């Protein structure tokens, strides 16, 4: 793998700084020539948008080779050979199935898990392990510093106004580490940067760096013992909570060891550190978070990511493009022409940001093609029509070459109600992770690769 | 449509319970057999009196396969069946109370029959409240708010690292619910980074004030030259100046000096303070290799004169070695350091843990002395020997690595990411079905409830000596804490969540329609309601003041929005609302904005807010697939007000049932626009702020609406008790908590619903002071 351009610049807001010092846990031997061991690693990302899609402006008119793109997909025209539109997939367990209202909560909770989320406003939340986390917990996740990356643009709801008796955890998470543990996501660009690349002081000398590294190792040993001792004294749900703690400590320890083996921090020479805070402009925010996801892929810090452009049910207006009503309000269009048009505008705006991310990935060269060629990027949502709240005929777009196996430029149409989880089984299988079943899957998705 | 679940007990249900007191509903006694879910007398009364009424008034719709809404009552044969679906019966009670069931077209029950239905059902539901089940709270991770307060109070630094943490999970309307708060690697990453940053700030390298003396301004006598700041003694002479000692104490004088050698003696320099010699130094060293000297001096505060005197000049021009002919002295930079070991140079945590560095070999003992009380504070309980040994193990590693301070740093860092710090655990051992919390556990419950932070010294004292387990001490402590300014945390955290004002952060009113809107105004709105809540709490007023108070708190910007004159500047002040249509929370701009859409008011959202937040009777969510309001006027038609559009919406029978409850309340507030400004017109049309509630009560305008709501203060009290208890305990309310909440409301009612009465009733309850010991069922 070629070393990365030492002057790689992240676009977006921020100030240029010198090479940031490495975080305590990084070894002090960052060599410009050290390169990720595996050159053909395939990356996987799931990009989520809420409140359904104006499907009339999304679904291509014909099956097979993509002709003229529907209005919403037009920003992707230059990349037409790099993606497929997939029609017919469904998440049947996101329907009420007797649980009553709460389609937004279920949309997000089911999107990558394929299971019926338990209807509860708080205690005993339960969905299922998500496709990305299956990869993160496998050897794929174990071979990088971060097993997976969870990012988004909106924090979880801060006040108790969740969807119809469903916990807020459902509508603000798509990644589930276990069936009771959604994975928190990072929404602040600066915090994401520091998590990925460290926040050390540029002037810090090797001795003090080594002291910090050793200190952190000691602290991790210490808290492992603390947790083990405490666990003996607790039971039931308390123990579950402590398990989450254990898992987190282990992951961080594992990262420490993984990092000893390999580093690609040279990728960071001259990157732009994002300014603190969150950009007001949603497009800028998505692009900035996307930049860092790309950088993390590029530097092989992780191979698995989930990215929520917005939380499910989000009611944010999109003033950037002249939409002053809330996204959720608009999605209940009642076939009103102006609402449908506004919905399409928001959809297209999200697709524009997707186009930016895909284009950048296509420009990063790796020995066996571009980063995009070596990736599987799924973009879409868990609701089809925002007004009907239906979870079949889902809007799904599959981009990237999957390491040369995926042929793009097609509109693939499957039987109605084909489980979307079948696609995940195929993707995981392709990454070398054999899974018999995920949620409601019935097998692989034929003809995907 | 987004909204809360129903599995919370509702105010309306509780209001019904108040009425039931007359018929002697008391908490079930311990004698009651747990095998019998409903006491025999209750079951008999239900079967003989209540059930026949259900059959008469409900079965025509709610029976058989095609029962309305899928709700069947025809299968009910005995009281215990009600406990199979308490949520359903809660809703039934709400509907009976609101008189929305039976619907108007049916044969209506008499008032006495309606009361019997309410009391009979409520009494059965109360059967699950048993003293042996005070409830159990899952270990609670400190949420962002609590973490920030806790590290600030524990370490004495104001860094707010929690601002970068992921947002906390919310359950039952609050972000401090143990069951719901999860922890992911992202959190632990954050905790580790935060601990390192905090410790670096709280335990920095030691420093003393050090000042370079202005030697170039020294006065000289005899053979001295000043070469820049260097004192050059070419012959016997004195150079000196006045020093200012900021404090009494020990100081160090540091300077580098050298001499040129000649004759048998070394050049001698006398250093004196106010004429008293401190030291006589025989200078070694050379120009290339000056020597560093440090002189210690004790002095009082104030001015003193420092002098350097060269006293043994020697000159031998005939010495064969040109380098040994002339004896001179040179003093280079002079620094005054100190006061040494003075606590004012230390951070609060340094003062607490290590005001002075222990001598060699003494470090470990010193660390043990200072770390144990610190750890008790951090873990909010005494430590086991094993735990303390582990902390000392961490200290030892740091000690070896970088000395005493480094040992302390590592130990404190470790504690800040230990699960015993990050989680509030309540391990209670015992054999019975329930056990008492100990003093430490009560102290932590109290301090996180009322202050959102760890216990202070006073609480730790009564925790340690066990007196906090005495109810009168517990209550007294709670009252002390409520009066303390730290209880502002209740306004910052509880009130913001109860009133759903946190969501104001994400509200973006259309700037074209609301040019007054700004981020500053948003903050002002939150501040108004926060101060208003605090005012009621500080005056210990009745919670009905939340609805009726004829005053509020405004600054100039908000006063302009309200059309109130005479308020200038950014400072908030108390402003009377007499003579205006505003009163209480309902007419505050923050609440009115958070219940509006970006472009217009939403009577539906306002109505729902009142039903949920004030009356505790949230309406069910709309069925899927319903159309939203028509937003645009048809061309050529009479323009419509928001009210007109909302009324149109209600023509759909599928919507009418619930919207008949919600919308009228919202109509009563239509005189307030999407950001809370008073208005007489919606577009070109006059506002109609009249409404008719289910049951036929009519009103016109916000003042009459508030009057009606005050008449339902029982429901407000129930709702407030339920929300405050959820926040205080960090868990959702269960059907089994019905008796506990009954008692909170009764006690508060005996004290005219004073704010403090709720707090006292909650902290003195079994739910707060005891815990169920039976292990959780595996989910």
PDB file of C-alpha atoms in Angstrom, chain A residues 11-13 48-51 151-156 171 185-189 277-291 307-323 325-328 343 345-354 356-357 379, chain B residues 505-508:
ATOM      1  CA  UNK A  11     -11.555  19.783   3.860  1.00  0.00           C
ATOM      2  CA  UNK A  12     -13.923  21.590   6.125  1.00  0.00           C
ATOM      3  CA  UNK A  13     -13.627  24.057   8.912  1.00  0.00           C
ATOM      4  CA  UNK A  48     -28.638   6.038   7.396  1.00  0.00           C
ATOM      5  CA  UNK A  49     -31.263   8.667   6.604  1.00  0.00           C
ATOM      6  CA  UNK A  50     -34.565   8.988   8.501  1.00  0.00           C
ATOM      7  CA  UNK A  51     -38.243   9.594   7.706  1.00  0.00           C
ATOM      8  CA  UNK A 151     -20.883   8.462  13.977  1.00  0.00           C
ATOM      9  CA  UNK A 152     -23.841  10.724  13.389  1.00  0.00           C
ATOM     10  CA  UNK A 153     -24.991  14.314  13.239  1.00  0.00           C
ATOM     11  CA  UNK A 154     -27.546  14.405  16.050  1.00  0.00           C
ATOM     12  CA  UNK A 155     -27.123  13.411  19.652  1.00  0.00           C
ATOM     13  CA  UNK A 156     -29.716  11.125  21.152  1.00  0.00           C
ATOM     14  CA  UNK A 171     -34.424   6.026  17.251  1.00  0.00           C
ATOM     15  CA  UNK A 185     -22.233   7.478  18.429  1.00  0.00           C
ATOM     16  CA  UNK A 186     -19.935  10.479  18.141  1.00  0.00           C
ATOM     17  CA  UNK A 187     -21.463  13.656  16.732  1.00  0.00           C
ATOM     18  CA  UNK A 188     -18.790  16.278  17.407  1.00  0.00           C
ATOM     19  CA  UNK A 189     -16.133  16.475  14.673  1.00  0.00           C
ATOM     20  CA  UNK A 277     -18.407  22.608  18.129  1.00  0.00           C
ATOM     21  CA  UNK A 278     -20.846  21.405  15.511  1.00  0.00           C
ATOM     22  CA  UNK A 279     -21.240  23.128  12.137  1.00  0.00           C
ATOM     23  CA  UNK A 280     -24.643  24.774  11.727  1.00  0.00           C
ATOM     24  CA  UNK A 281     -24.778  23.702   8.103  1.00  0.00           C
ATOM     25  CA  UNK A 282     -25.854  20.076   7.978  1.00  0.00           C
ATOM     26  CA  UNK A 283     -24.078  19.433   4.693  1.00  0.00           C
ATOM     27  CA  UNK A 284     -20.795  20.718   6.105  1.00  0.00           C
ATOM     28  CA  UNK A 285     -21.309  18.599   9.190  1.00  0.00           C
ATOM     29  CA  UNK A 286     -21.949  15.424   7.184  1.00  0.00           C
ATOM     30  CA  UNK A 287     -18.970  16.077   4.930  1.00  0.00           C
ATOM     31  CA  UNK A 288     -16.666  16.721   7.889  1.00  0.00           C
ATOM     32  CA  UNK A 289     -17.713  13.544   9.667  1.00  0.00           C
ATOM     33  CA  UNK A 290     -17.470  11.721   6.345  1.00  0.00           C
ATOM     34  CA  UNK A 291     -13.933  13.037   5.843  1.00  0.00           C
ATOM     35  CA  UNK A 307     -23.162   6.901  10.088  1.00  0.00           C
ATOM     36  CA  UNK A 308     -26.597   8.380  10.883  1.00  0.00           C
ATOM     37  CA  UNK A 309     -27.043  11.532   8.798  1.00  0.00           C
ATOM     38  CA  UNK A 310     -29.885  12.281  11.240  1.00  0.00           C
ATOM     39  CA  UNK A 311     -31.732  10.403  13.949  1.00  0.00           C
ATOM     40  CA  UNK A 312     -34.881   8.575  12.957  1.00  0.00           C
ATOM     41  CA  UNK A 313     -37.919  10.834  13.324  1.00  0.00           C
ATOM     42  CA  UNK A 314     -35.714  13.950  13.259  1.00  0.00           C
ATOM     43  CA  UNK A 315     -37.776  17.092  12.809  1.00  0.00           C
ATOM     44  CA  UNK A 316     -34.958  19.393  11.800  1.00  0.00           C
ATOM     45  CA  UNK A 317     -35.795  22.017   9.162  1.00  0.00           C
ATOM     46  CA  UNK A 318     -33.312  22.255   6.261  1.00  0.00           C
ATOM     47  CA  UNK A 319     -32.900  25.995   5.896  1.00  0.00           C
ATOM     48  CA  UNK A 320     -29.700  25.350   3.947  1.00  0.00           C
ATOM     49  CA  UNK A 321     -31.945  24.465   1.014  1.00  0.00           C
ATOM     50  CA  UNK A 322     -34.915  26.631   1.885  1.00  0.00           C
ATOM     51  CA  UNK A 323     -36.993  24.018   3.709  1.00  0.00           C
ATOM     52  CA  UNK A 325     -40.682  23.038   8.095  1.00  0.00           C
ATOM     53  CA  UNK A 326     -39.394  20.117  10.094  1.00  0.00           C
ATOM     54  CA  UNK A 327     -38.226  17.026   8.217  1.00  0.00           C
ATOM     55  CA  UNK A 328     -40.581  14.691  10.091  1.00  0.00           C
ATOM     56  CA  UNK A 343     -39.133  15.875   1.014  1.00  0.00           C
ATOM     57  CA  UNK A 345     -35.214  18.298  -1.752  1.00  0.00           C
ATOM     58  CA  UNK A 346     -34.040  16.917   1.581  1.00  0.00           C
ATOM     59  CA  UNK A 347     -33.497  13.479   0.055  1.00  0.00           C
ATOM     60  CA  UNK A 348     -31.444  14.959  -2.769  1.00  0.00           C
ATOM     61  CA  UNK A 349     -29.457  17.051  -0.292  1.00  0.00           C
ATOM     62  CA  UNK A 350     -28.503  13.907   1.596  1.00  0.00           C
ATOM     63  CA  UNK A 351     -27.611  12.188  -1.670  1.00  0.00           C
ATOM     64  CA  UNK A 352     -25.373  15.147  -2.555  1.00  0.00           C
ATOM     65  CA  UNK A 353     -23.425  14.548   0.640  1.00  0.00           C
ATOM     66  CA  UNK A 354     -23.234  10.855  -0.199  1.00  0.00           C
ATOM     67  CA  UNK A 356     -19.170  13.895  -1.934  1.00  0.00           C
ATOM     68  CA  UNK A 357     -18.132  10.982   0.277  1.00  0.00           C
ATOM     69  CA  UNK A 379     -26.954   4.113   1.968  1.00  0.00           C
TER      70      UNK A 379
ATOM     71  CA  UNK B 505     -32.170  23.472  21.887  1.00  0.00           C
ATOM     72  CA  UNK B 506     -33.265  21.838  18.670  1.00  0.00           C
ATOM     73  CA  UNK B 507     -36.125  24.216  17.899  1.00  0.00           C
ATOM     74  CA  UNK B 508     -35.466  26.420  14.906  1.00  0.00           C
TER      75      UNK B 508
END
